[in-house]
PDB file of C-alpha atoms in Angstrom:
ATOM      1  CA  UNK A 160     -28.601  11.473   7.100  1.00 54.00           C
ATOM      2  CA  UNK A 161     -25.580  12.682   5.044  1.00 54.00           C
ATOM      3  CA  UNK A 162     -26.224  16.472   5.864  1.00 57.00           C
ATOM      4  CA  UNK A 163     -26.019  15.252   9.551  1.00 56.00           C
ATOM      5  CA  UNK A 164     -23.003  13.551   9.797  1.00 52.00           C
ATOM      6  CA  UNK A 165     -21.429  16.371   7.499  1.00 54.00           C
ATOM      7  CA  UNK A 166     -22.656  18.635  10.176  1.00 55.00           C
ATOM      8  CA  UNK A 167     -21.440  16.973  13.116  1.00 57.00           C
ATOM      9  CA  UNK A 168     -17.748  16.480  11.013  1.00 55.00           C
ATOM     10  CA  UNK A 169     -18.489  12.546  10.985  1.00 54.00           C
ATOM     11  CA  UNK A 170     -18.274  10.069   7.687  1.00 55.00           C
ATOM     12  CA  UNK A 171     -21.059   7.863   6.302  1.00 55.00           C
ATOM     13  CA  UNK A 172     -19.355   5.802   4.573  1.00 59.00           C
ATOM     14  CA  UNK A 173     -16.948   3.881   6.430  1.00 60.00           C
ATOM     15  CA  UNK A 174     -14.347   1.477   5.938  1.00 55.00           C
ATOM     16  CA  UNK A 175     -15.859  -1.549   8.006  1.00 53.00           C
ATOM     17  CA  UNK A 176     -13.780  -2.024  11.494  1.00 58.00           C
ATOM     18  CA  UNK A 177     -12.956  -5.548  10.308  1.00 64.00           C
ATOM     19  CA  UNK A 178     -11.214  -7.142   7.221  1.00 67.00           C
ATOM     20  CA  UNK A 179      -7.887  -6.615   5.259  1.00 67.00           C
ATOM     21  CA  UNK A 180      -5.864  -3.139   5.184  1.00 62.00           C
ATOM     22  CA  UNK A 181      -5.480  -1.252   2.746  1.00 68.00           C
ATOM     23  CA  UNK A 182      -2.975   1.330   1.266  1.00 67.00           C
ATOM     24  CA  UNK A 183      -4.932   4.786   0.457  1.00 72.00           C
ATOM     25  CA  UNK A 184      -4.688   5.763  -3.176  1.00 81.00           C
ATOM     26  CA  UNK A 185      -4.091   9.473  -2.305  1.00 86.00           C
ATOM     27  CA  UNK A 186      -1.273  11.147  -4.196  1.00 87.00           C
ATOM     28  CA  UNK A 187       1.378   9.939  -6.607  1.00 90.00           C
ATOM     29  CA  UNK A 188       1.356   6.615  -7.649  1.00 90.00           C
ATOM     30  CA  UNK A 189       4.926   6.282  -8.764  1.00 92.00           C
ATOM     31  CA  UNK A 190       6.234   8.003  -5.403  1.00 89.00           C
ATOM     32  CA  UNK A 191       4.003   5.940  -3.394  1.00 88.00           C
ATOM     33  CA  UNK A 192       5.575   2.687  -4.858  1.00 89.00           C
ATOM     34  CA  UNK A 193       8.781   3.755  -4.766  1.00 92.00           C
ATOM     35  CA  UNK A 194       8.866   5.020  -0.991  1.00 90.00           C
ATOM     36  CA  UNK A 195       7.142   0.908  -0.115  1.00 90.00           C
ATOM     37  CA  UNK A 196      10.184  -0.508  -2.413  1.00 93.00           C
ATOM     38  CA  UNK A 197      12.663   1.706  -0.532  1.00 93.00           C
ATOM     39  CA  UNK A 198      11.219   0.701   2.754  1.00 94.00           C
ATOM     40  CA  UNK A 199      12.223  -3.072   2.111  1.00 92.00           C
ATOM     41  CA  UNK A 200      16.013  -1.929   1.407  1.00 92.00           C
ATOM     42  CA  UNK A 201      15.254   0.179   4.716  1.00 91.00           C
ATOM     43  CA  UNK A 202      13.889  -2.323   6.635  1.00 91.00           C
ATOM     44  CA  UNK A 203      17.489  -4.071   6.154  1.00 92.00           C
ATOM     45  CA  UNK A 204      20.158  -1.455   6.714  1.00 91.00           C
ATOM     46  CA  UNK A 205      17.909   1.692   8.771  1.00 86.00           C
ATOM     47  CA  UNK A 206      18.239   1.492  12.616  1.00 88.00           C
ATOM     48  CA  UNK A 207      15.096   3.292  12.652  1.00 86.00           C
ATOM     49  CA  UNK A 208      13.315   2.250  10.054  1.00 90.00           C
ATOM     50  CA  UNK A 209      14.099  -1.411  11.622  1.00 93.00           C
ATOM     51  CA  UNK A 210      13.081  -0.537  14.959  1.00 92.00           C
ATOM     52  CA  UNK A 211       9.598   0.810  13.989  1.00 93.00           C
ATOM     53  CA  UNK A 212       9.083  -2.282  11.699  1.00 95.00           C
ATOM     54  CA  UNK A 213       9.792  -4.829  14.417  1.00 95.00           C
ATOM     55  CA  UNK A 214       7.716  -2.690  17.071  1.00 95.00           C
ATOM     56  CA  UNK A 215       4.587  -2.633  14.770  1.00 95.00           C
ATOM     57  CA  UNK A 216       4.591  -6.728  13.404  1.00 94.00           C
ATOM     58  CA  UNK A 217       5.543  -7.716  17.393  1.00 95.00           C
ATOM     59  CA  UNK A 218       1.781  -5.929  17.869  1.00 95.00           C
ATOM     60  CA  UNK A 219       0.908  -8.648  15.444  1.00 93.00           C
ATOM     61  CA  UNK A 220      -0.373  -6.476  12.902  1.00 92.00           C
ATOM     62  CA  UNK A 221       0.853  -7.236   8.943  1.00 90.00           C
ATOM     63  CA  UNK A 222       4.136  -7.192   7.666  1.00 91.00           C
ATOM     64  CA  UNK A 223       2.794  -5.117   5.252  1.00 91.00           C
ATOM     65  CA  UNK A 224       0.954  -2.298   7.589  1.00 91.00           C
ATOM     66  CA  UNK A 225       4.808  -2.329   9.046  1.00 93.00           C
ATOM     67  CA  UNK A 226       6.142  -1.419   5.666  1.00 93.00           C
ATOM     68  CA  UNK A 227       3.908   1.361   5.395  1.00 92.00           C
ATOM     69  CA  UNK A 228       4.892   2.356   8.457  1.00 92.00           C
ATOM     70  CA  UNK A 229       8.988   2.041   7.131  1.00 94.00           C
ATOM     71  CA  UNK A 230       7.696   4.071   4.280  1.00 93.00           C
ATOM     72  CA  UNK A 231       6.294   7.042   5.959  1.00 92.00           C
ATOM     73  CA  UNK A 232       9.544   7.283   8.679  1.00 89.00           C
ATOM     74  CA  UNK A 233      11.792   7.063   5.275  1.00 91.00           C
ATOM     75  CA  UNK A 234       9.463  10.224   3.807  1.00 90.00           C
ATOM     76  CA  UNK A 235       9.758  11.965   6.945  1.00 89.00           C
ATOM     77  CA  UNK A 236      13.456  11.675   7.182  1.00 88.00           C
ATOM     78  CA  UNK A 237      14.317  12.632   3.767  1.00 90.00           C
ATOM     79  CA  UNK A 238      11.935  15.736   4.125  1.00 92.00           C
ATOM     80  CA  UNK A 239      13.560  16.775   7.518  1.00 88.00           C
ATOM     81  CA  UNK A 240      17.185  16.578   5.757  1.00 90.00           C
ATOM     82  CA  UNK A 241      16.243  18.234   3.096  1.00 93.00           C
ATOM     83  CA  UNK A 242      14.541  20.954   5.272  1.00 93.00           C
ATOM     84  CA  UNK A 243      17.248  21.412   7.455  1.00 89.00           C
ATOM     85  CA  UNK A 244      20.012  21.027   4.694  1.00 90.00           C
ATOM     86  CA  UNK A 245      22.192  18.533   6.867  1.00 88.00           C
ATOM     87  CA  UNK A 246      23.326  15.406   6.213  1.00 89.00           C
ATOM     88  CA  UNK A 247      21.594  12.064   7.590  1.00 85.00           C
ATOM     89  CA  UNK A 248      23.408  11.276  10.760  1.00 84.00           C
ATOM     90  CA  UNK A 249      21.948   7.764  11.895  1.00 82.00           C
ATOM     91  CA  UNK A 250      22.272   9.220  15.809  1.00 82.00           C
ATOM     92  CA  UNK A 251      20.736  12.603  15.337  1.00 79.00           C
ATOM     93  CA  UNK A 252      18.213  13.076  18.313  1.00 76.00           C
ATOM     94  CA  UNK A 253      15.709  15.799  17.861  1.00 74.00           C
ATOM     95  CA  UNK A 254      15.852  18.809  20.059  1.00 78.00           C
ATOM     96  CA  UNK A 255      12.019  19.250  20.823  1.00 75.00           C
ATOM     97  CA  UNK A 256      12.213  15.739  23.023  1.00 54.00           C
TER      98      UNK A 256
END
């Protein structure tokens, strides 16, 4: 059964589709805490960051799922600015939209 569903590109074992969310454990620990305890400050005082937050616990989904989501928009940003070498600017639209 496994050498099927690695065939077809499919998992066996699962998460089940029900039941409590969970953070993955992929990567650095320390970074990975300190991006969720930046995303509380960012939350607060981000436009964007509070904009996705609100959009995703208005679904009804967990506050924390919604700081996740904080976390990885926070990661994203500070990759693109330090990609691009410019300095945040809250009303920077991106070009490819």
């Amino acid at each position: 059964m496994e050498r099927d569903a690695i065939q077809r590109g499919t998992q066996c074992n699962r998460a089940p589709a029900r039941g409590k969310s969970r953070i993955s454990k992929v990567g650095n620990q320390k970074l990975r805490n300190l991006l969720f305890l930046c995303a509380f400050s960012a939350y607060k005082h981000n436009k964007a960051c509070r904009e996705i937050y609100e959009r995703i616990a208005a679904k009804g989904k967990s506050k924390k799922l919604a700081l996740i989501a904080v976390a990885n928009k926070l990661l994203k940003q500070a990759f693109a600015i330090a990609k691009s070498g410019l300095p945040y600017d809250e009303k920077f639209v991106s070009k490819l939209n």
